[in-house]
Coordinates of C-alpha atoms and ligand atoms in Angstrom, one line a residue:
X1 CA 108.9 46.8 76.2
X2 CA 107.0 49.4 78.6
X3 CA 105.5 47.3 81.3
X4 CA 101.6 48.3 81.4
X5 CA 99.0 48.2 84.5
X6 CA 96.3 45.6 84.3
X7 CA 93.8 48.4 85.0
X8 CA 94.6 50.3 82.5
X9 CA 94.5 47.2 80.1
X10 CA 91.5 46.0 81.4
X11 CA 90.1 49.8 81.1
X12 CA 90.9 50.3 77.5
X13 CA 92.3 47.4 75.8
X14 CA 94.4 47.8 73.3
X15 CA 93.8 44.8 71.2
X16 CA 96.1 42.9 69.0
X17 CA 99.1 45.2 70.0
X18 CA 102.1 43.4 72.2
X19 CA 101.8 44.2 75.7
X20 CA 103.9 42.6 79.0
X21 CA 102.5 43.0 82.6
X22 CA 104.3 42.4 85.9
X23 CA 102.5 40.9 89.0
X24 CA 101.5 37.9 91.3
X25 CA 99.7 34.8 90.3
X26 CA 96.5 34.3 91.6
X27 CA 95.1 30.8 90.4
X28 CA 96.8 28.3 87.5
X29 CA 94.7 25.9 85.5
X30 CA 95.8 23.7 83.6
X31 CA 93.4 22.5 80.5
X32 CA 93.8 19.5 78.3
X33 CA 93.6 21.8 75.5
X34 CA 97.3 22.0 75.5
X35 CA 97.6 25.4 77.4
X36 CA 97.3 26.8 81.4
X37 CA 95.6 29.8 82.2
X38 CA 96.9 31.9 84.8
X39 CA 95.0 34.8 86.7
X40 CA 97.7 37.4 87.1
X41 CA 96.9 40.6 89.7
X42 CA 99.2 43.7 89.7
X43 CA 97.5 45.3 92.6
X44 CA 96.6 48.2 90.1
X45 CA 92.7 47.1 90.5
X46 CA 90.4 44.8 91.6
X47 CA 90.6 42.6 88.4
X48 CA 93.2 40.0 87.5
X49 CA 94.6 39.4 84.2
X50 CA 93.7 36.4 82.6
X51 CA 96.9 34.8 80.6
X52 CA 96.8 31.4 78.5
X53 CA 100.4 29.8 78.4
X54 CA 100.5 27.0 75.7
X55 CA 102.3 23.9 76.8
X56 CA 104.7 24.7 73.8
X57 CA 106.1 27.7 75.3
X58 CA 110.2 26.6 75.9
X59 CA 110.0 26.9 79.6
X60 CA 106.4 25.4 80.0
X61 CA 107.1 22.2 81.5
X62 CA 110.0 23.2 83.8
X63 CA 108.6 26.7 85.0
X64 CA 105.1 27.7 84.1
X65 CA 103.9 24.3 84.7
X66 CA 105.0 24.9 88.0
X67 CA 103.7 28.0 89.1
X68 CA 101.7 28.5 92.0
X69 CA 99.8 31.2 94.0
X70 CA 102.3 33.9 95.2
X71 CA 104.9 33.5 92.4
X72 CA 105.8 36.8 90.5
X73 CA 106.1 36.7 87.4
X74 CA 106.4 39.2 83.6
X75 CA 104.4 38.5 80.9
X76 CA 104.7 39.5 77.2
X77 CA 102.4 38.9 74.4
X78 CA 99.5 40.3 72.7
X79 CA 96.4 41.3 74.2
X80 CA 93.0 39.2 72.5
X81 CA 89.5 38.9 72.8
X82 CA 88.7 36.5 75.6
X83 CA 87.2 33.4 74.4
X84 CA 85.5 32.0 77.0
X85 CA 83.0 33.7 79.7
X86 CA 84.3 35.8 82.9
X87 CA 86.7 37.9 81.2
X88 CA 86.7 40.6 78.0
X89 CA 90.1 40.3 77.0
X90 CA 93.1 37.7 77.6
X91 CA 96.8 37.7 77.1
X92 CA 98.3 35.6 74.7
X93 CA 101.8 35.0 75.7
X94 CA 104.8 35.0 74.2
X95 CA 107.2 34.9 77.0
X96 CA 106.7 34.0 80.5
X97 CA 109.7 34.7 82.8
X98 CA 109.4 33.6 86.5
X99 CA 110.6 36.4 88.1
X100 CA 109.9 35.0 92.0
X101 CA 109.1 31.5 93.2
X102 CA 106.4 30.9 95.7
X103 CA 106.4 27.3 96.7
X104 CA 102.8 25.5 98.5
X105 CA 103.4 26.9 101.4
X106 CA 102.2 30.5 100.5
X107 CA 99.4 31.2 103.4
X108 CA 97.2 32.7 100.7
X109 CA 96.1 30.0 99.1
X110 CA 92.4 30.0 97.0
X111 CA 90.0 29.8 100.2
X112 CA 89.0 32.5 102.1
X113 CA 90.7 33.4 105.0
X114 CA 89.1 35.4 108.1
X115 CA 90.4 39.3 108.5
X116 CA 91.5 38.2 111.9
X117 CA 94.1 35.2 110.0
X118 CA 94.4 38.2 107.7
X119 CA 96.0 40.9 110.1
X120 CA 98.6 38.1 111.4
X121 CA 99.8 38.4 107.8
X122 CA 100.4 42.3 107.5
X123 CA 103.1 41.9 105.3
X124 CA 100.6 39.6 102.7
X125 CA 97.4 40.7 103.3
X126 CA 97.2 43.3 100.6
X127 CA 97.6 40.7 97.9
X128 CA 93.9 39.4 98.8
X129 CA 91.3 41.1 97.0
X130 CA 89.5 42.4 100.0
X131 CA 92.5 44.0 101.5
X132 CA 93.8 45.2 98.4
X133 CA 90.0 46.8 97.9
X134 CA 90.4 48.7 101.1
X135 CA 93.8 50.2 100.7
X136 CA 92.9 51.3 97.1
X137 CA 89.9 52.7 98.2
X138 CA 91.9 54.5 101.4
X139 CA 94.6 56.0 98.9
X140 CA 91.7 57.2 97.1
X141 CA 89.9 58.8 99.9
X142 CA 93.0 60.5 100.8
X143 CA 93.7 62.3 97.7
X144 CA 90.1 63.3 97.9
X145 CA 90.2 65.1 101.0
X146 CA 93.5 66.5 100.1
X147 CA 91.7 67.6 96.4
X148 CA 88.6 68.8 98.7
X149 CA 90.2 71.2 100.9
X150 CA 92.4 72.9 97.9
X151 CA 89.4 73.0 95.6
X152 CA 87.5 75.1 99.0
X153 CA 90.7 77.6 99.8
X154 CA 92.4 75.6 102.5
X155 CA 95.6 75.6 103.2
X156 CA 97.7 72.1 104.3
X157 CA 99.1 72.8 108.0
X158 CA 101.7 70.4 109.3
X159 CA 101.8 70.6 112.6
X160 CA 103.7 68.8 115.4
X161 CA 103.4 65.1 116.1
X162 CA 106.1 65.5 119.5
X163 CA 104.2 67.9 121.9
X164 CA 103.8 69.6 125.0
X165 CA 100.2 70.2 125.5
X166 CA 97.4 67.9 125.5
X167 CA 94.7 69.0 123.5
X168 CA 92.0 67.4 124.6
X169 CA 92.9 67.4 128.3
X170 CA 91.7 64.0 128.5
X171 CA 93.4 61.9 126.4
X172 CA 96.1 59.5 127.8
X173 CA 99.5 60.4 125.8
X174 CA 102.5 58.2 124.6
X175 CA 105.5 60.1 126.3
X176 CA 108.5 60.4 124.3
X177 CA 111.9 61.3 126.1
X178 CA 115.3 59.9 125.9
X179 CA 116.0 59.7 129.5
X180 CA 117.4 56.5 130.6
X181 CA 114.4 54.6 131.6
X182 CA 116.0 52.2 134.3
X183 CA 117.7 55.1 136.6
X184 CA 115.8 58.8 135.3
X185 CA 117.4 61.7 136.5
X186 CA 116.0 62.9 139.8
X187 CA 115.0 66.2 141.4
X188 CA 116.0 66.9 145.4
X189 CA 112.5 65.8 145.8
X190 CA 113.0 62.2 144.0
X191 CA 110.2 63.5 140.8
X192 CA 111.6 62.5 137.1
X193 CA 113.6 65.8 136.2
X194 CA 112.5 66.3 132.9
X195 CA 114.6 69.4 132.3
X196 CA 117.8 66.9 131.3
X197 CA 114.8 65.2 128.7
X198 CA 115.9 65.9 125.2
X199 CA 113.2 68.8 125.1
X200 CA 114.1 70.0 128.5
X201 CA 110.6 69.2 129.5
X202 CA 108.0 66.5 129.3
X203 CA 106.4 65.8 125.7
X204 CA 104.2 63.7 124.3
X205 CA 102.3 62.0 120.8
X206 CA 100.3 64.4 119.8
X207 CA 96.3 63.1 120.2
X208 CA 95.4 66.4 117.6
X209 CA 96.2 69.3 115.9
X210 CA 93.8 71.3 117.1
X211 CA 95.7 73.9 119.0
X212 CA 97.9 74.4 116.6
X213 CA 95.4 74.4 113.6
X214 CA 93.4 77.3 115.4
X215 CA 97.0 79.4 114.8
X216 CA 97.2 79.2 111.4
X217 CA 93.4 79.5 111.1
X218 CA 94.0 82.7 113.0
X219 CA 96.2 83.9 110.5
X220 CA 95.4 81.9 107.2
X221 CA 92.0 82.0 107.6
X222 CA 90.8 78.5 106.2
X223 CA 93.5 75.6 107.2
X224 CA 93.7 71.7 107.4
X225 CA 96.0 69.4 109.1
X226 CA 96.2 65.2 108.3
X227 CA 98.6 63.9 110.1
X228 CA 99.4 60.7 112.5
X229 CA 97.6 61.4 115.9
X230 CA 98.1 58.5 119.3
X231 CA 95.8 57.9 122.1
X232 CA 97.3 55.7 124.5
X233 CA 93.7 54.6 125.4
X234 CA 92.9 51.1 126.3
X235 CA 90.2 50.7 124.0
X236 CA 90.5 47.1 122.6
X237 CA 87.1 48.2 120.1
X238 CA 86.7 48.1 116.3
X239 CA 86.2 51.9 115.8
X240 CA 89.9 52.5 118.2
X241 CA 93.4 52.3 117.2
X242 CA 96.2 53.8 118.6
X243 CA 97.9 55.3 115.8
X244 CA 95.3 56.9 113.3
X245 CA 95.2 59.7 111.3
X246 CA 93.2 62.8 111.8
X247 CA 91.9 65.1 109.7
X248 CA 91.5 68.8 110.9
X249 CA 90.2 71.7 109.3
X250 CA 89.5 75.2 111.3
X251 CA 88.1 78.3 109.8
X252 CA 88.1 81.7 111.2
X253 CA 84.6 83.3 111.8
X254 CA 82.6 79.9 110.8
X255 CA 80.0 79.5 114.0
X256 CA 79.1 76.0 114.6
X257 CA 76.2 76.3 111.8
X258 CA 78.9 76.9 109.3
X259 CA 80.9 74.0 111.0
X260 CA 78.4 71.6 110.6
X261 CA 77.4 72.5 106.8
X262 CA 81.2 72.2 106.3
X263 CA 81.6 69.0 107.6
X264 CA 78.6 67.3 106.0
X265 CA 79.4 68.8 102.5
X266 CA 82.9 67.8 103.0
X267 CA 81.7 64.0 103.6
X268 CA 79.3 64.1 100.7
X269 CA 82.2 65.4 98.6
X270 CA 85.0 63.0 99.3
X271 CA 82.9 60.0 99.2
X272 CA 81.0 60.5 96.2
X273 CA 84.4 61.5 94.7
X274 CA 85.4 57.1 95.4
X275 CA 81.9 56.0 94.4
X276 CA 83.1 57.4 91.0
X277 CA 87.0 56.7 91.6
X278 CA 86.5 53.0 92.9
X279 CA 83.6 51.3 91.6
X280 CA 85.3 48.4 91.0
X281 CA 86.7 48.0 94.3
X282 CA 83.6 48.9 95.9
X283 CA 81.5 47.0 94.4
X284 CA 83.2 44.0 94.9
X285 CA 83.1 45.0 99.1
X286 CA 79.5 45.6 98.7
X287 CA 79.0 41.8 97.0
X288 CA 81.5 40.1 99.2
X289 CA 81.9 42.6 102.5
X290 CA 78.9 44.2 103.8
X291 CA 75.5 44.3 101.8
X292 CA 74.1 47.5 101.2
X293 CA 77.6 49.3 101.3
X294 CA 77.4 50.8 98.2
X295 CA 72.7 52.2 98.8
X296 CA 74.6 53.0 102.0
X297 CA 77.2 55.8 100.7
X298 CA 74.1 56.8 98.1
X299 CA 71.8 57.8 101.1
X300 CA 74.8 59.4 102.6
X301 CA 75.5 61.7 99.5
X302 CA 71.7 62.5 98.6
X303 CA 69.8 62.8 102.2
X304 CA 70.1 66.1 104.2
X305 CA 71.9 65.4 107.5
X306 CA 69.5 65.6 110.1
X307 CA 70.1 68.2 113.0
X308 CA 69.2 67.7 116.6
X309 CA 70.8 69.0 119.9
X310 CA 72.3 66.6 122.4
X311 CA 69.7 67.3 124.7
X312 CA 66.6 66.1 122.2
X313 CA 68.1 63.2 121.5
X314 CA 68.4 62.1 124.9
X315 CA 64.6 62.5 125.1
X316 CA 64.5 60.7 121.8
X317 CA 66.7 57.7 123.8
X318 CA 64.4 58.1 126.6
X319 CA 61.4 57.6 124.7
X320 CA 62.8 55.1 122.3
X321 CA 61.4 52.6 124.3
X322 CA 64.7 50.5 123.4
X323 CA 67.2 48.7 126.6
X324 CA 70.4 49.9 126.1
X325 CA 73.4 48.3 127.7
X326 CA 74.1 51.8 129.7
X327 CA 71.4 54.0 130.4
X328 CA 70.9 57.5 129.0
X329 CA 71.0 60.1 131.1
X330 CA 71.1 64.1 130.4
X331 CA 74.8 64.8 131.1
X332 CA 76.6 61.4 130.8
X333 CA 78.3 61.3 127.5
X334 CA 76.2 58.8 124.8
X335 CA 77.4 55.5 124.1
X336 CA 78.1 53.7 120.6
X337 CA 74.9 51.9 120.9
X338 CA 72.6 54.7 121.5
X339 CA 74.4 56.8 118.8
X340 CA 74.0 54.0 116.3
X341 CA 69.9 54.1 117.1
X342 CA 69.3 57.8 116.7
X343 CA 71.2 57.6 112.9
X344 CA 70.6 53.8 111.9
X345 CA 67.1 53.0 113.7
X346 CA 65.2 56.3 114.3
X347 CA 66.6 58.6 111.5
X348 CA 67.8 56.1 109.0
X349 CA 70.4 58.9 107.5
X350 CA 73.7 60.8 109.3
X351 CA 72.9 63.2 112.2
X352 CA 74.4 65.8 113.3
X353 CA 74.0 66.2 117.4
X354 CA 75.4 69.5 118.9
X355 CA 75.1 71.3 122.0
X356 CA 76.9 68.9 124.2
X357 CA 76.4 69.4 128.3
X358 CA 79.5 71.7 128.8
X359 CA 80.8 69.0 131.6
X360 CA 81.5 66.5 129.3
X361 CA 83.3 69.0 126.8
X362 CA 86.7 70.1 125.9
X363 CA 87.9 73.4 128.1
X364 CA 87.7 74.5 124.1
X365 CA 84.4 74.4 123.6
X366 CA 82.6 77.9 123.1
X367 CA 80.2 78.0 126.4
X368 CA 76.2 79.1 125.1
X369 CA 74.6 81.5 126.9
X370 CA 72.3 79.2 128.7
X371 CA 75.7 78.3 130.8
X372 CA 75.3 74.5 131.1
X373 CA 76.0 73.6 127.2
X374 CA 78.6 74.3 124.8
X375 CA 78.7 74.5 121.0
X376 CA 79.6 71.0 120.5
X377 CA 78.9 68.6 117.4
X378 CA 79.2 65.2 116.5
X379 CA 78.4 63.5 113.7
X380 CA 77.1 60.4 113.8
X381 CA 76.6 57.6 110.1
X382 CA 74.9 54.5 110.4
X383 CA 77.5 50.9 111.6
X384 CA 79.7 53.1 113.2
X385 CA 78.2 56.2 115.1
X386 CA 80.5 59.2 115.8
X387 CA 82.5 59.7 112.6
X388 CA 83.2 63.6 113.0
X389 CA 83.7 65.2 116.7
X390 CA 84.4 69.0 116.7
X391 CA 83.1 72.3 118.1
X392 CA 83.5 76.1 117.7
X393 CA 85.7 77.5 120.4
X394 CA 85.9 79.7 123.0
X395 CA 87.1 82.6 121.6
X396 CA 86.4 85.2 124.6
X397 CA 89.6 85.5 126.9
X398 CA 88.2 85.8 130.0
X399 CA 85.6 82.9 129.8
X400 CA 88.1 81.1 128.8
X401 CA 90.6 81.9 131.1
X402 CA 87.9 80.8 134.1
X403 CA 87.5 77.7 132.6
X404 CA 91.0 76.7 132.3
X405 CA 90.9 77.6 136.0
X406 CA 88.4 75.8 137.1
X407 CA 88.9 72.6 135.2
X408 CA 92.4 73.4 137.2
X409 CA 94.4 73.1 134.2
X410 CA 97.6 75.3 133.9
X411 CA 97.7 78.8 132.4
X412 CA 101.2 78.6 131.8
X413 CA 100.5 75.9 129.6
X414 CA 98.3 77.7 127.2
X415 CA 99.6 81.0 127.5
X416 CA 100.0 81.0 123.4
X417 CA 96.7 79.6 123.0
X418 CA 95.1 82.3 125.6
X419 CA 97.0 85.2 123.6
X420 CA 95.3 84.0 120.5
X421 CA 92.4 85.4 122.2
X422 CA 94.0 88.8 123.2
X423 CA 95.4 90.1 120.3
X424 CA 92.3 90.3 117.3
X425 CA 90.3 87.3 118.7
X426 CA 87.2 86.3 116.5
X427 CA 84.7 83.4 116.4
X428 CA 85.8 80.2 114.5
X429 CA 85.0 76.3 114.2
X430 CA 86.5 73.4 113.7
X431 CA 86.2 69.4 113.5
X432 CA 88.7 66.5 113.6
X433 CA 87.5 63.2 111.5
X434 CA 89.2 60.3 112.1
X435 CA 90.7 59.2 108.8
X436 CA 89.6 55.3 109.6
X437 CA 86.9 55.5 110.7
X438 CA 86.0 57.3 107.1
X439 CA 87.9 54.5 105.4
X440 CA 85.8 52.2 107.6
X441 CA 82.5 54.0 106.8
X442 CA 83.7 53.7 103.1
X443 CA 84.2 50.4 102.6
X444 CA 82.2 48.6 105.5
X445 CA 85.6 46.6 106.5
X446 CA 83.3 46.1 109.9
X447 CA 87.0 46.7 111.9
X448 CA 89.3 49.6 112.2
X449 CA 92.1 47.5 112.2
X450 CA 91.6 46.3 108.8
X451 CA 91.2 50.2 107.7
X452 CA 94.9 50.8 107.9
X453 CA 97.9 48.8 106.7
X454 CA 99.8 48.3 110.0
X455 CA 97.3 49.0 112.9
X456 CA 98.3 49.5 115.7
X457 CA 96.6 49.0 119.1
X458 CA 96.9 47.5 122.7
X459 CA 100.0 44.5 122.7
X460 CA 100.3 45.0 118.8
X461 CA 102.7 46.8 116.9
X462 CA 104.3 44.1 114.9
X463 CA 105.0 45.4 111.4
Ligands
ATP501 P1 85.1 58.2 120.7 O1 84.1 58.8 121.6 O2 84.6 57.5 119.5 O3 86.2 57.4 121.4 P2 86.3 60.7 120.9 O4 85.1 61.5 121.2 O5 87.3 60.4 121.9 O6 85.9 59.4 120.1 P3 87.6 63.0 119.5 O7 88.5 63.3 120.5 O8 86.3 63.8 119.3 O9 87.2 61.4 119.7 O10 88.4 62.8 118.1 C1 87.8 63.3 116.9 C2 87.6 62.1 115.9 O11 88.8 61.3 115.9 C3 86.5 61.2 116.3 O12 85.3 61.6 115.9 C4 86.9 59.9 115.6 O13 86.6 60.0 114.2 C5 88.4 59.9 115.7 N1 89.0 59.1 116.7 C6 89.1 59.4 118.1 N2 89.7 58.5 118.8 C7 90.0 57.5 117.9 C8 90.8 56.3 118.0 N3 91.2 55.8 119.1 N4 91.0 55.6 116.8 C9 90.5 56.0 115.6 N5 89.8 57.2 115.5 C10 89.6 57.9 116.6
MN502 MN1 84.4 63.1 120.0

């Protein structure tokens, strides 16, 4: 017999008709009744199957009997209208064939354990119902941004994870080389001589796309990258990881207008797009995660984003009348905690802040005429703060040649990125939106580490 998902069982039961599922026992009770009832889960949804095995079932008293949390099992029978409370339908069985033991051992017993216990357990955790809610709801949000950009005339740009050039000019880099860590080829002058490196020079993990992305925007027209990104930062936070995925789209001739409506649309899109796909999953992290979660996304998908510049919300700051850990200052680059006032006290909705001071922006940052800002944006949502960073960039050679020069960064280095400007330059925008902290912001996990299945970050990368 076809083996069927619970969710589509429990989504359309086909009642009366023989069905067999496959999956993990949750919980088995035994009643007096002369039968045990066993909550099966398949991982296809939030919901379990409930099965009732009757004690006269051949291989009741020496497997089923026996079963215990952890144990994977197929069930055949028919599918019936649930007596009892709790649950529509139940499966009657007809066979129950053990198909793995778990013995009393199995950490996931019926208690709750913390996320911290949790993410000791990589290799188990997605067989709890939280976990499992969040990596449903992640594989969902993926295909939705995926769906959103090919629905809006983007195209899906791989570019390189092993690189030469740091984008951001800031970010600390994994390197990657084969060289023989514990005696490295030397120049005369005793420096690492990369040129015997595998690439014949010194790369890194990528920390974005960006560069690349503005090619193919400078070609296609309207592009996207998602891809694994690294920061070798030590940032031991709940909104940091090492390894994340970024999502990248650039558009040729968008200003930082047409950036911003891009990028709020494009959050209203994909997360209405799980309201509808995973109700079930988020509506069981809304009763059991974080309250509100669900009013939350609502006021995300109906309110208008709110606009500001950088430099009126730092008056806003100033005048909030609020002590902050670390002052605000015009210039300094805003913290967490003053982010998460302006969109979760003062504005109660997303905000979009642009206009950044230029000295605490990317050397890719398109330079306003007022010469001390650039056209910068972050948006911020309410738990986590900045969600979205991005910008439109510089797309005038020779201002961006100077600034290249005077942040003293190498010309050699960008010389593809410069000619990108020399040969049939135009304006264009992009953002990057860290795919966790959307997954976060989705389902109100609280910590970034739980908002991918193997996270990595400082002294962890077991898994
Ligand atoms: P933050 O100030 O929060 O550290 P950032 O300004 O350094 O972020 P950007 O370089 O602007 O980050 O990267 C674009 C987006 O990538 C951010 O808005 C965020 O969503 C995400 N991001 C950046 N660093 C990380 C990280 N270490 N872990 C997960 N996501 C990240
Ligand atoms: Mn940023």
């Amino acid at each position: 017999m076809e083996t069927s998902r619970v969710q589509a069982l429990l989504a359309s039961p086909p009642l009366g008709s023989p069905v067999q599922i496959r999956g993990w026992v949750r919980t088995r009770r035994d009643s007096k009744a002369g039968f045990s009832f066993l909550e099966v889960n398949d991982g296809s949804c939030m919901g379990n199957l409930q099965v009732i095995a009757e004690t006269s079932l051949p291989n009741y008293a020496d497997e089923i009997s026996k079963l215990l949390p952890g144990c994977s099992v197929e069930i055949a029978g028919k599918l019936v209208e649930s007596v009892g409370g709790g649950q529509k339908v139940e499966l009657r069985a007809e066979t129950v064939s053990v198909l793995g033991w778990a013995d009393a051992s199995y950490p996931l017993q019926k208690k709750r354990h913390s996320l911290e216990f949790l993410r000791s357990l990589a290799h188990l955790r997605p067989r709890t119902n939280t976990l499992g809610a969040v990596m449903r709801v992640r594989s969902s949000l993926a295909q939705a941004v995926h769906a959103y950009f090919r629905d809006n005339g983007f195209f899906y740009i791989h570019t390189p994870i092993v690189t030469s050039s740091d984008a951001e000019g800031a970010g600390q880099m994994f390197q990657v080389t084969t060289l023989d860590l514990g005696t490295p080829p030397r120049k005369p002058d005793g420096t690492i001589d990369y040129e015997q490196d595998f690439f014949g020079r010194r790369t890194s993990l990528t920390v974005s796309g960006q560069l690349e992305a503005e090619i193919y925007a400078m070609s296609l027209g309207k592009v996207y990258t998602f891809g694994p990104t690294f920061r070798a930062e030590n940032s031991n936070t709940t909104r940091h990881l090492a390894e994340f995925w970024m999502i990248e789209p650039e558009v040729a001739f968008n200003d930082l207008q047409a950036n911003a409506a891009l990028a709020e649309d494009f959050l209203k899109k994909v997360l209405g797009s799980v309201l509808e796909s995973n109700a079930d999953d988020l509506k069981f992290l809304d009763e059991r995660v974080q309250p509100g979660l669900i009013a939350s996304l609502r006021n995300v998908i109906e309110e208008p984003f709110e606009r500001m510049t950088y430099t009126e919300a730092v008056k806003h700051l100033k005048a909030s009348g609020e002590s902050f850990e670390l002052p605000v200052d015009w210039g300094v680059p805003l913290q967490t905690e003053h982010e998460r006032y302006l969109t979760e006290k003062m504005l109660k909705k997303p905000v979009i802040l642009t206009d950044y001071p230029k000295d605490i922006a990317a050397f890719y940052m398109r330079l306003n005429d007022d010469g001390k800002t650039v056209r910068a944006m972050d948006v911020l949502v309410p738990q986590i703060g900045e969600i979205i960073g991005g910008s439109q960039r510089e797309e005038r050679y020779e201002v961006l040649k100077k600034r290249l020069e005077d942040l003293k960064m190498s010309l050699d280095d960008y010389w593809w990125y410069l000619e990108l400007r020399k040969y049939g330059t135009a304006q264009h925008s992009g953002f990057g939106l860290g795919f966790e902290r959307l997954v976060l912001f989705a389902t109100g996990i609280g910590n970034i580490r739980d908002a991918i299945p193997f996270p990595r970050f400082p002294k962890h990368a077991e898994f």
